[in-house]
C-alpha positions in Angstrom: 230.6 49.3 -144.9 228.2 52.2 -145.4 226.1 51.3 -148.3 225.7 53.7 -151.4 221.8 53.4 -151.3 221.9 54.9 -147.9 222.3 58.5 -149.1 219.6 58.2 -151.5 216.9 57.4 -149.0 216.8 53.7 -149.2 215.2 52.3 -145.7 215.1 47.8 -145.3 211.8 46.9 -143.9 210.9 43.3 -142.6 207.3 42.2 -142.1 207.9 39.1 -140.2 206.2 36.1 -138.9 208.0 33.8 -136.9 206.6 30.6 -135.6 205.0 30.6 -132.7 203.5 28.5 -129.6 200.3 30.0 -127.6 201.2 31.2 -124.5 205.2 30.2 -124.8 206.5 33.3 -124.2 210.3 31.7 -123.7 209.9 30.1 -127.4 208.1 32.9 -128.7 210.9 35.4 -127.7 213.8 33.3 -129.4 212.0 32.9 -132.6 211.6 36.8 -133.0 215.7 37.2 -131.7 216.4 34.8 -134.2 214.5 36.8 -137.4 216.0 39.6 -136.1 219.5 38.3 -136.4 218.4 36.9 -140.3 216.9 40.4 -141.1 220.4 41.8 -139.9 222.4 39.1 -142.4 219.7 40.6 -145.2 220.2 44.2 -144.7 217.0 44.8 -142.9 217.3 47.9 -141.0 213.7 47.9 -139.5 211.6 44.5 -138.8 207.9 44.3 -137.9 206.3 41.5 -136.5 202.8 41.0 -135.4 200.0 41.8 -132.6 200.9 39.9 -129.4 203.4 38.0 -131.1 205.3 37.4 -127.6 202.5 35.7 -125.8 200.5 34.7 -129.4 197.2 36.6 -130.2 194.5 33.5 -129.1 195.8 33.4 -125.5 192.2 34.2 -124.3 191.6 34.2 -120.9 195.6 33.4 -120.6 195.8 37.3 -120.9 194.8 37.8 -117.6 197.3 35.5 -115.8 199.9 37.5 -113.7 202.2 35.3 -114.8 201.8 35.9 -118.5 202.2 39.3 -118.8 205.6 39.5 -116.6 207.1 36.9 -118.6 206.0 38.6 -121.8 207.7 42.1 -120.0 210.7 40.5 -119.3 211.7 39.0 -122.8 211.4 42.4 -124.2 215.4 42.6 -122.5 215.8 39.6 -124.5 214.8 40.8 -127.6 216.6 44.5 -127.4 219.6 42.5 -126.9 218.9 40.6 -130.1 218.4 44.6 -131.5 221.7 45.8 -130.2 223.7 42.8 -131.5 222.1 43.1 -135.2 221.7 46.7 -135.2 218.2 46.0 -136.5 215.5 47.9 -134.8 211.8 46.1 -134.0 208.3 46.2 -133.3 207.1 43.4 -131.4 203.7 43.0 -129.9 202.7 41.8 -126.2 200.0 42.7 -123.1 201.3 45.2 -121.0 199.6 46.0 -117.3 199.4 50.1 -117.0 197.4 51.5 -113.6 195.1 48.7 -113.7 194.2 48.1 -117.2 195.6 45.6 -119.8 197.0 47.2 -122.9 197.5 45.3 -126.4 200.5 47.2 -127.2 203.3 47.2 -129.6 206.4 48.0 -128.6 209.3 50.1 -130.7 213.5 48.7 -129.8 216.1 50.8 -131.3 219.0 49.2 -133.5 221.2 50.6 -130.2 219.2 48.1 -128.4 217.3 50.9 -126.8 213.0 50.2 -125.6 211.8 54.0 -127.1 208.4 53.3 -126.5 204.9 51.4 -126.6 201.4 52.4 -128.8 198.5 50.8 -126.9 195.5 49.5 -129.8 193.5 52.5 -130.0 190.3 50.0 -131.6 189.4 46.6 -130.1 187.1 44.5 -132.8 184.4 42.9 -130.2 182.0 41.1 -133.0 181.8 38.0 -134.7 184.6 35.9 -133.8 186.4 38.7 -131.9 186.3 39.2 -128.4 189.4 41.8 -127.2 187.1 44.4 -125.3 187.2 41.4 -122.6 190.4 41.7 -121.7 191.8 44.9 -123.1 191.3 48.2 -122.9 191.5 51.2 -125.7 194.0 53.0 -126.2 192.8 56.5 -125.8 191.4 55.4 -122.4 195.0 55.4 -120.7 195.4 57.8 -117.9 199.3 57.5 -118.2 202.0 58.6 -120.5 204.8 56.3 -119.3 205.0 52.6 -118.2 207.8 51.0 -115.8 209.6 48.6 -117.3 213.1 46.2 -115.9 214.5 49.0 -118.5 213.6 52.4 -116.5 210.3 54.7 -117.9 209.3 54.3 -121.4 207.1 56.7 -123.1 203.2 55.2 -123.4 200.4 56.4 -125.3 198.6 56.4 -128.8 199.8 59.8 -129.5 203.9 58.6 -130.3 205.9 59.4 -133.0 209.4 58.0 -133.8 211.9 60.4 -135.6 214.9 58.8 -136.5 218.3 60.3 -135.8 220.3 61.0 -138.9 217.0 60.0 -141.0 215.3 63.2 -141.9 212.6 61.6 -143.7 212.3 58.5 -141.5 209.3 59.4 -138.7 207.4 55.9 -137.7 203.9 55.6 -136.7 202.7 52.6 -135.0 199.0 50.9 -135.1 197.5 47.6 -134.8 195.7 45.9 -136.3 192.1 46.4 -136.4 193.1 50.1 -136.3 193.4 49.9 -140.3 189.8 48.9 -140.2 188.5 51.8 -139.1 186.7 54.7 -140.6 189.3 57.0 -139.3 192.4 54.7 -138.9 195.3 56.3 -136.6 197.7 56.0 -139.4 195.6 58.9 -141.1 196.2 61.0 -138.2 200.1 59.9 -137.7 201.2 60.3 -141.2 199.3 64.1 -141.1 201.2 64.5 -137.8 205.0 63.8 -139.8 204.7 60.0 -140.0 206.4 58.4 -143.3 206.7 54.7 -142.5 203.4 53.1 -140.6 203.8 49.8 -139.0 200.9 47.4 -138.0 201.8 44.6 -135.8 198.7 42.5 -136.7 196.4 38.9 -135.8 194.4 39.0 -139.4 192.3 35.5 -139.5 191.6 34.3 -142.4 188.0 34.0 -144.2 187.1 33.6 -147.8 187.8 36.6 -149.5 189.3 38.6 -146.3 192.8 38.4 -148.2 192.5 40.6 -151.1 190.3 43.0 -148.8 193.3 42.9 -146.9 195.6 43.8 -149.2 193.6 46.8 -150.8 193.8 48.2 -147.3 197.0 48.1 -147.0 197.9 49.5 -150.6 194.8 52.1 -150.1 196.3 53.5 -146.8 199.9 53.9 -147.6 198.2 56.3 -150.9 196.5 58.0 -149.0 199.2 58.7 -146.3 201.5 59.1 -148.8 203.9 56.6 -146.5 205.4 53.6 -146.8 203.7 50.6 -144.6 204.6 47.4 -143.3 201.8 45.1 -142.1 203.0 41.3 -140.3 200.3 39.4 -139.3 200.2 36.2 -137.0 200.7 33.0 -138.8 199.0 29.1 -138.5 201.2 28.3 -135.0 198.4 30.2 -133.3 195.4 28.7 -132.0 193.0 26.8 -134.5 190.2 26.8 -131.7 187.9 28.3 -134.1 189.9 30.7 -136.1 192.7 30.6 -138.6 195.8 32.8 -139.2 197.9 32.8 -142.3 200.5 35.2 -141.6 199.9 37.1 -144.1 202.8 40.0 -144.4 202.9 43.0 -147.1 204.9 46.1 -147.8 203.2 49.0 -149.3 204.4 52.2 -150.8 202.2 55.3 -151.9 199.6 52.9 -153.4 201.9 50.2 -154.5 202.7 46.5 -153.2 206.1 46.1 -152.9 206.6 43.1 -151.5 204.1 40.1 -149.8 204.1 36.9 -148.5 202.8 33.7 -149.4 200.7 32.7 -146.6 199.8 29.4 -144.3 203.9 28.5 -143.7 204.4 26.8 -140.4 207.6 28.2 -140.8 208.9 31.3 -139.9 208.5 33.9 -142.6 209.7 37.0 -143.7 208.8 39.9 -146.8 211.4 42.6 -147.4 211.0 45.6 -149.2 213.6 48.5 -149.7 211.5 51.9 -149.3 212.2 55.1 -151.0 212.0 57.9 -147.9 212.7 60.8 -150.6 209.7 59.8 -153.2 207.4 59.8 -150.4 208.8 62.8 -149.1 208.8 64.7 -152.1 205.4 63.3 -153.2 204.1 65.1 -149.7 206.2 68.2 -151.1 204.2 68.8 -153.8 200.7 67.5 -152.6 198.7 70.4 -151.2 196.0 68.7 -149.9 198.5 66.6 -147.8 199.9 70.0 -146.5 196.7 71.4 -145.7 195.4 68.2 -143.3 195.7 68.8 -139.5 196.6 65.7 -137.4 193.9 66.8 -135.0 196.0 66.8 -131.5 199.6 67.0 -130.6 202.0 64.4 -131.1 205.2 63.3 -128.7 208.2 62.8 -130.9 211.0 60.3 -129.4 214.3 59.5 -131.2 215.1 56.1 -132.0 218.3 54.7 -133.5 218.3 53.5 -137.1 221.2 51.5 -138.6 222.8 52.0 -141.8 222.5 49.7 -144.7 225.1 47.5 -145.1 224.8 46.2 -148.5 224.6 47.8 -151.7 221.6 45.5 -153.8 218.3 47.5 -154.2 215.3 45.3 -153.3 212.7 46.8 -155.3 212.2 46.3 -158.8 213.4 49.0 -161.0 211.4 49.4 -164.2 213.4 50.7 -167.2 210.1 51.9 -169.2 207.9 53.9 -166.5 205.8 55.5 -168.7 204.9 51.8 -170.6 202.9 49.2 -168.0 204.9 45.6 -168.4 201.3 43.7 -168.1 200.4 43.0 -171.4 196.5 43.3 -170.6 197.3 46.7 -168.3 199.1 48.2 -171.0 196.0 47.8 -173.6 194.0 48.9 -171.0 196.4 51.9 -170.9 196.3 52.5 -174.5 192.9 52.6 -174.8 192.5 55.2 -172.0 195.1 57.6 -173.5 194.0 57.5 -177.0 190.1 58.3 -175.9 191.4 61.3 -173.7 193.4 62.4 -176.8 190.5 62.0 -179.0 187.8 64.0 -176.3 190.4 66.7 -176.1 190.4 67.1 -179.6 187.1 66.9 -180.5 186.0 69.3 -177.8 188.1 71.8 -179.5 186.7 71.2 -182.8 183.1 71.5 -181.5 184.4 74.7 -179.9 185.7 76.4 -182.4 183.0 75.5 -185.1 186.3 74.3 -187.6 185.8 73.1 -191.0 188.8 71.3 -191.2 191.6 69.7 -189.1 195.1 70.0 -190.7 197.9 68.4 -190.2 201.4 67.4 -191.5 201.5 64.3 -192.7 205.8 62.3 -192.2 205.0 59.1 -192.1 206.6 59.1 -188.4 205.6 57.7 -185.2 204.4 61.0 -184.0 202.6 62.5 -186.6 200.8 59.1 -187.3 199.3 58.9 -183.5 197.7 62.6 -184.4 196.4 61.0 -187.9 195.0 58.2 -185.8 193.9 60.5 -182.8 192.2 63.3 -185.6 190.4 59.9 -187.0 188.1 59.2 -183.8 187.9 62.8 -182.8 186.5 63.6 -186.4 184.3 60.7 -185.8 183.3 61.9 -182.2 182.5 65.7 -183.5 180.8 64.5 -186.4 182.6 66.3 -188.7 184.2 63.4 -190.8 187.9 62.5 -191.9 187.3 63.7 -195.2 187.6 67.5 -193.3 191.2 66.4 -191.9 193.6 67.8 -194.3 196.6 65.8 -194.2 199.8 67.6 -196.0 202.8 65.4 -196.8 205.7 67.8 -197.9 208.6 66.2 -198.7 212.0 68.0 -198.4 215.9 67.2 -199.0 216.0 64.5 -196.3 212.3 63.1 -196.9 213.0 59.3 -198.0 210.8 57.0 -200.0 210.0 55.0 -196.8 208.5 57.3 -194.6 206.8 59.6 -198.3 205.5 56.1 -199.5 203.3 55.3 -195.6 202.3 58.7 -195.4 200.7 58.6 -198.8 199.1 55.4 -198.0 198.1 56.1 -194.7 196.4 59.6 -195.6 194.2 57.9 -198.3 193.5 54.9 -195.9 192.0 56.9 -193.5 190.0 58.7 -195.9 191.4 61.9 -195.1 192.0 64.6 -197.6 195.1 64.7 -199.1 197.5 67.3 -200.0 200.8 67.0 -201.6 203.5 70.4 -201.3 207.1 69.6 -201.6 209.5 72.4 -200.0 212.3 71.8 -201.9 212.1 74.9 -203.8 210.6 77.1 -201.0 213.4 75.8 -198.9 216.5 76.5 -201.5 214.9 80.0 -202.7 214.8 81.4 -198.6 218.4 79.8 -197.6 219.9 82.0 -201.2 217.4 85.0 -199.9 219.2 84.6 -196.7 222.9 84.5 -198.3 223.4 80.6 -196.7 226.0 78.9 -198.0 224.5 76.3 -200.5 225.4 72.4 -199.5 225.7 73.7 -195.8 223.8 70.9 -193.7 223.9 73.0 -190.8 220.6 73.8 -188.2 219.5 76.9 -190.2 219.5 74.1 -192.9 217.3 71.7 -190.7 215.1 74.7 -189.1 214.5 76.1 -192.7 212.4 73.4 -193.3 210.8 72.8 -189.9 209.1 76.4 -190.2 208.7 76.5 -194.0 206.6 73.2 -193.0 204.6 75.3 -190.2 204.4 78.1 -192.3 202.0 75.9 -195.1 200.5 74.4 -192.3 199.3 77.4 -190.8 198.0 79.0 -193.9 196.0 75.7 -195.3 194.1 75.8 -192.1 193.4 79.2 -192.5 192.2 78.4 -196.3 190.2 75.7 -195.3 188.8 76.9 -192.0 190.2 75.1 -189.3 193.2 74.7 -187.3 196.9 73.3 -187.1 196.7 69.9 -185.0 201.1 69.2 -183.7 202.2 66.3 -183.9 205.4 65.7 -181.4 205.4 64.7 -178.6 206.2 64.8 -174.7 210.0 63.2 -174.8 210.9 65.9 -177.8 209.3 68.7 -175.8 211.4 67.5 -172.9 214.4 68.0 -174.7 213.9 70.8 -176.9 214.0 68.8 -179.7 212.1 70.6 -182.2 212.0 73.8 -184.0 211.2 77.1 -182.4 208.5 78.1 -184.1 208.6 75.6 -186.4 207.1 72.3 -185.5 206.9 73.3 -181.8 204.3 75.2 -182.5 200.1 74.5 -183.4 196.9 75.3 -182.4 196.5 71.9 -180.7 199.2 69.3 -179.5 197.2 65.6 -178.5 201.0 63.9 -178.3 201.9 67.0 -176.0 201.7 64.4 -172.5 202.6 61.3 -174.7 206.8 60.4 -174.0 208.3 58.6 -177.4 208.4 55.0 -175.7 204.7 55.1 -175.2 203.9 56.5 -178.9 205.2 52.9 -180.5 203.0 51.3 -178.1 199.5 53.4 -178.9 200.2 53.1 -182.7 200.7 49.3 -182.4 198.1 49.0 -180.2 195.4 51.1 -183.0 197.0 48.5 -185.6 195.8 46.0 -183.3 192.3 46.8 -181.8 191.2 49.4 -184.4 192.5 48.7 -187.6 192.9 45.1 -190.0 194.6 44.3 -193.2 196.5 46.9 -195.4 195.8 50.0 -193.0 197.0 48.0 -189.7 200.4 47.0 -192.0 200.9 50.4 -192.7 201.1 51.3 -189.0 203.4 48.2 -188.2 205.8 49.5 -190.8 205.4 53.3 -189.5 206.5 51.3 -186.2 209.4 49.7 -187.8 211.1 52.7 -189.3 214.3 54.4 -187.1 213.1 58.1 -185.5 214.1 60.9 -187.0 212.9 64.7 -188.2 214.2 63.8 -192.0 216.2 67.4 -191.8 219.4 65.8 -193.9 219.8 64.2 -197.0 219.4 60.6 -197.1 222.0 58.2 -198.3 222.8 57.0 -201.9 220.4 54.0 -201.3 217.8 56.5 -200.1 218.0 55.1 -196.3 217.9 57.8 -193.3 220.8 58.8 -192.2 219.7 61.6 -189.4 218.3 59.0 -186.4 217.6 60.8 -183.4 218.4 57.9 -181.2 222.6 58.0 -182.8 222.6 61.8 -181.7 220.4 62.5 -178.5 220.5 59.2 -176.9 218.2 56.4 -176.3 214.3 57.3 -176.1 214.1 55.1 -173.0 216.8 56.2 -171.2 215.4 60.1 -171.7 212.1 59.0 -170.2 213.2 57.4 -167.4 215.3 60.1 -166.5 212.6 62.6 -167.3 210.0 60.4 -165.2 212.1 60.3 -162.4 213.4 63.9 -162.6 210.0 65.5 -163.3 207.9 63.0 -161.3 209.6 62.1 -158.7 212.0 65.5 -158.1 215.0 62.8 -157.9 218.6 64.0 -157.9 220.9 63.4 -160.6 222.9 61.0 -158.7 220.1 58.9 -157.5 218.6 58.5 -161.6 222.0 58.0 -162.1 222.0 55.1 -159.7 218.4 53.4 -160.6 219.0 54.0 -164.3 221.7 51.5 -163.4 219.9 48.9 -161.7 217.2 49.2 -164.8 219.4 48.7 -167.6 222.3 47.1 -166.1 221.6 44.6 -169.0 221.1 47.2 -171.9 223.8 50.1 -171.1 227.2 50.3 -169.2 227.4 53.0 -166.4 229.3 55.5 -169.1 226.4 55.1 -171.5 224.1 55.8 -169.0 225.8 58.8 -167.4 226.7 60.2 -171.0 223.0 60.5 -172.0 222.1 61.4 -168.6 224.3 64.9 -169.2 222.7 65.3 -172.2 219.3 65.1 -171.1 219.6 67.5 -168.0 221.7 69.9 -170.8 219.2 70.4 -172.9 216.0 69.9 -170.2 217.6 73.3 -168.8 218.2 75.4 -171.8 215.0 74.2 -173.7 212.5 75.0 -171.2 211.8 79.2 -173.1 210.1 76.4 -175.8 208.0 74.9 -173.5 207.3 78.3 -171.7 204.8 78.8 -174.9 203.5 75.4 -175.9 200.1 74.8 -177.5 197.4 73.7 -175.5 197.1 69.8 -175.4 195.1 67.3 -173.3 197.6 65.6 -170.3 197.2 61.9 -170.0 199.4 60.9 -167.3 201.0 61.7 -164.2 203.9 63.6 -165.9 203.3 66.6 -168.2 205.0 69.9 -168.9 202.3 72.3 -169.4 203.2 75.8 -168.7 199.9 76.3 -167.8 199.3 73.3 -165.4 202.0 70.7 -163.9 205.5 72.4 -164.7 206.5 76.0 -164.2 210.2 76.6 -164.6 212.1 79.5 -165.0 214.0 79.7 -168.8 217.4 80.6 -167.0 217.5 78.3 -164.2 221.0 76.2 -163.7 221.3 72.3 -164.5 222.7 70.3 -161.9 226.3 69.9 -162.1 
């Protein structure tokens, strides 16, 4: 069965360590057949085990017996017959004899079974407890590009790539080990050089604190490869002579852990990640600095055969809010960066500008509360006080008591200077100028009062001697969901980079950390309340009846399709798909692919909005400045 992930750039990666005896080759060799066959019942397309895991890594002067080496040359037969009968391709690690020098070398099988080639250790650690320079030599010192092996020639040398047929994306680099812990590691060269997926067949021993250093170089090299890496290191079956090894195994991704194992198991092991070949290749795409790195020599390319996934489960978590950190503690750490880069945006432009005032329009919304809170500490930060922020409630024919009651309350809380202008009148006298049907709810109804709203807005500033601060935000911008000159436009937007599902979140977390008693109820309630632009009448009992949710879709379905569509360049199929595995609790697959339409519908035809935004400070990875992150033609064609 051809799996439906496959399409979408989905490779299986094993980090495995399998039990082991020093210097049993024999028992070595049908522990690793054996993972391979379980990594074939898991879906593994590619597993990686570690440094001299044929022979062990503590074989010591062992590595210099005839007899050792040929024994650990002819299992590899053993284990490429274990490849070809899972259709699992490996790196395994062993000492191979080339011209009169020992390698430590790890050596790439095919899922056809195939030997493609071996990568010799390009650095051997020869301090401390670490002694390989005796019996190995580098690398980079081999006077040979090929080896003899029972098999026929195989290619040799640190300077081997591995493209994938039928994989464009998938092009394996090999290193070992102690080649991560250098200044330079090979893996910065190989990923420069086309490498997406690195692989480190390694012996890590295990002193206090060495674990977490570990880890951040694994995590720290696949970012700044921009490539996916498996690391498998040697477990506790090898020699306890002096040393200690945990077997300690982790998959990494552009900067992220995916997957790692616990350490010290006797048993064999084994950590499996699914890795997403299109993010990294698209992250590459776009990064400019990646493009502009040389890999410093040439590089020989070999094909190798890959399998295809045979299952359809993604294993790799999914999150359903992108934009909103799950970790309680990361999140307020989150919060608390975003609102103090909101805050020094704003109040550099007020010390720039030399304003008097700060005005805004006051709903009683999420939105326009986070830019009453932001214009609080940037007031504070400028100096100039809240009593210059002139907030302006103006309630209209959908304004209900809710929402007018918390904006009220809120304004005077804050201590900001409040003004009061309905536009009821203003509203009815321009739609009769205009020869509109009276009781017509229609969007010149709705847009009437956006830009009557602007329009007061923009004239109180100039009365008092400031400036308009907006007060939507990133997910609304996305969509085109405000009013063409009309609440789209300002003089400064602080919510400009802020999506909806991540405006709750600052607002609760000011009502938490900045904020106590009456003022920090307020903003609970302001959470409470359903979204919506208040542009119809509300019901007999004075409840809203216009939610934004009931007509464009859910907030955090939009942002995780615009976090994967912006961020990540995904296709619509593929958001489709993960949108799936995030909410398979929350929506069915037609909910999902409704809003889905709608979102790349109006993310199309909105974009001459965004083409002419106001200038606002970005605070994450996704933004849609015209002037910065996102450039996009106003006529381009939505996916079908």
């Amino acid at each position: 069965m051809i799996s439906q992930l496959s399409p979408f750039g989905f490779l299986r990666i094993a980090a495995c360590s399998p039990e082991l005896r020093v210097a049993d080759v024999e028992f070595n060799s049908a522990q690793i057949a054996a993972q391979i066959h379980e990594a074939s019942a898991r879906g593994v397309q590619l597993a990686v085990f570690p440094e001299l895991c044929l022979t062990a890594y503590t074989c010591g002067d062992l590595f210099y017996q005839r007899s050792l080496q040929d024994r650990a040359l002819r299992q590899i037969s053993v284990i490429a017959q274990a490849c070809r009968e899972a259709r699992v391709a490996a790196v395994v690690g062993l000492p191979v004899a080339v011209a009169g020098r020992l390698f430590n070398a790890a050596c790439l099988i095919g899922a056809d079974g195939k030997v493609v080639g071996l990568v010799p250790k390009t650095y051997l650690p020869n301090t401390n407890e670490f002694y390989e320079a005796r019996w190995f030599t580098r690398g980079d010192h081999a006077k040979t590009d090929s080896v003899e092996l029972p098999e026929g020639q195989v290619p040799f040398g640190c300077h081997l790539l591995f493209a994938a047929e039928d994989w464009p994306h998938l092009v394996l680099g090999l290193e070992i080990c102690e080649d991560l812990w250098a200044i330079i590691p090979p893996s910065s060269y190989l990923a420069a050089a086309g490498a997406s997926v690195i692989a480190n067949p390694s012996a890590s021993n295990e002193v206090l604190g060495k674990k977490d250093y570990r880890e951040d170089l694994v995590r720290q090299q696949s970012a700044r490869c921009l490539a996916a890496y498996a690391y498998a290191s040697a477990g506790p079956g090898e020699s306890s002579t002096d040393l200690v090894y945990s077997g300690h195994c982790l998959i990494a991704e552009n900067g992220a852990i995916l997957a790692q194992s616990e350490r010290f198991s006797f048993q064999s092991t084994m950590t499996i990640a699914d890795v997403d070949l299109d993010k990294l290749a698209h992250e590459r795409n776009r990064n400019s600095s990646f493009a502009q790195v040389t890999a410093g020599s040439e590089f020989r390319r070999i094909s190798f055969t890959i399998a295809a996934r045979s299952d359809d489960k993604l294993l790799r978590e999914v999150d359903p809010r992108p934009f909103v950190p799950q970790d309680p503690s990361r999140r307020h750490e989150h919060c608390e960066e975003i609102f103090n880069i909101q805050a020094t945006g704003l109040a550099k432009r007020l010390i720039h500008t030399r304003a008097k005032s700060l005005v805004l329009g006051l709903s009683g919304g999420l939105d326009s509360t986070l830019a009453a809170l932001v214009a609080s500490r940037a007031c504070k930060i400028s100096g100039l006080g809240n009593s210059a922020v002139v907030a302006v409630c103006m309630p209209g024919p959908g304004t209900t008591s809710r929402t007018k009651t918390n904006a009220e309350m809120l304004a005077s809380a804050l201590g900001f200077n409040r003004r009061d202008i309905p536009i009821h009148q203003a509203v009815a006298g321009h739609l009769r100028d205009i020869g509109h049907p009276e009781g017509l709810h229609d969007l010149v109804f709705e847009n009437s009062q956006a830009r009557e709203r602007t329009q007061i807005l923009m004239n109180v500033a100039q009365q008092t001697g400031g400036f308009v601060l907006g007060t939507g935000d990133l997910s609304e911008t996305a969509l085109g969901w405000c009013t063409y000159n009309g609440d789209h436009m300002s003089m400064y937007h602080v919510n400009s980079s802020v999506p909806k599902t991540l405006v709750r979140h600052l607002v609760e977390w000011c009502a938490d950390t900045l904020f106590t008693g009456e003022t920090a109820s307020i903003l609970r309630d302001i959470c409470a309340t359903p979204i919506s632009p208040e542009l119809l009448p509300a019901s007999k009992g004075g409840e809203i009846l216009q939610q934004t949710e009931q007509i464009l879709g859910p907030y955090e379905l939009h942002d995780f399709f615009l976090y994967h569509s912006v961020r990540h360049g995904f296709t619509k199929e593929k958001i489709a798909r993960l949108a799936a595995a995030a909410f398979a609790s929350s929506y069915q697959p037609h909910e999902i692919s409704a809003c889905l339409e709608t979102f790349f519908r109006r993310f199309y035809s909105q974009q001459f909005k965004r083409s002419c935004m106001p200038d606002g400070p970005k605070v994450g990875s996704v933004a849609l400045s015209p002037r910065g992150d996102w450039r996009m033609p106003s006529d381009a064609v939505p996916p079908a």
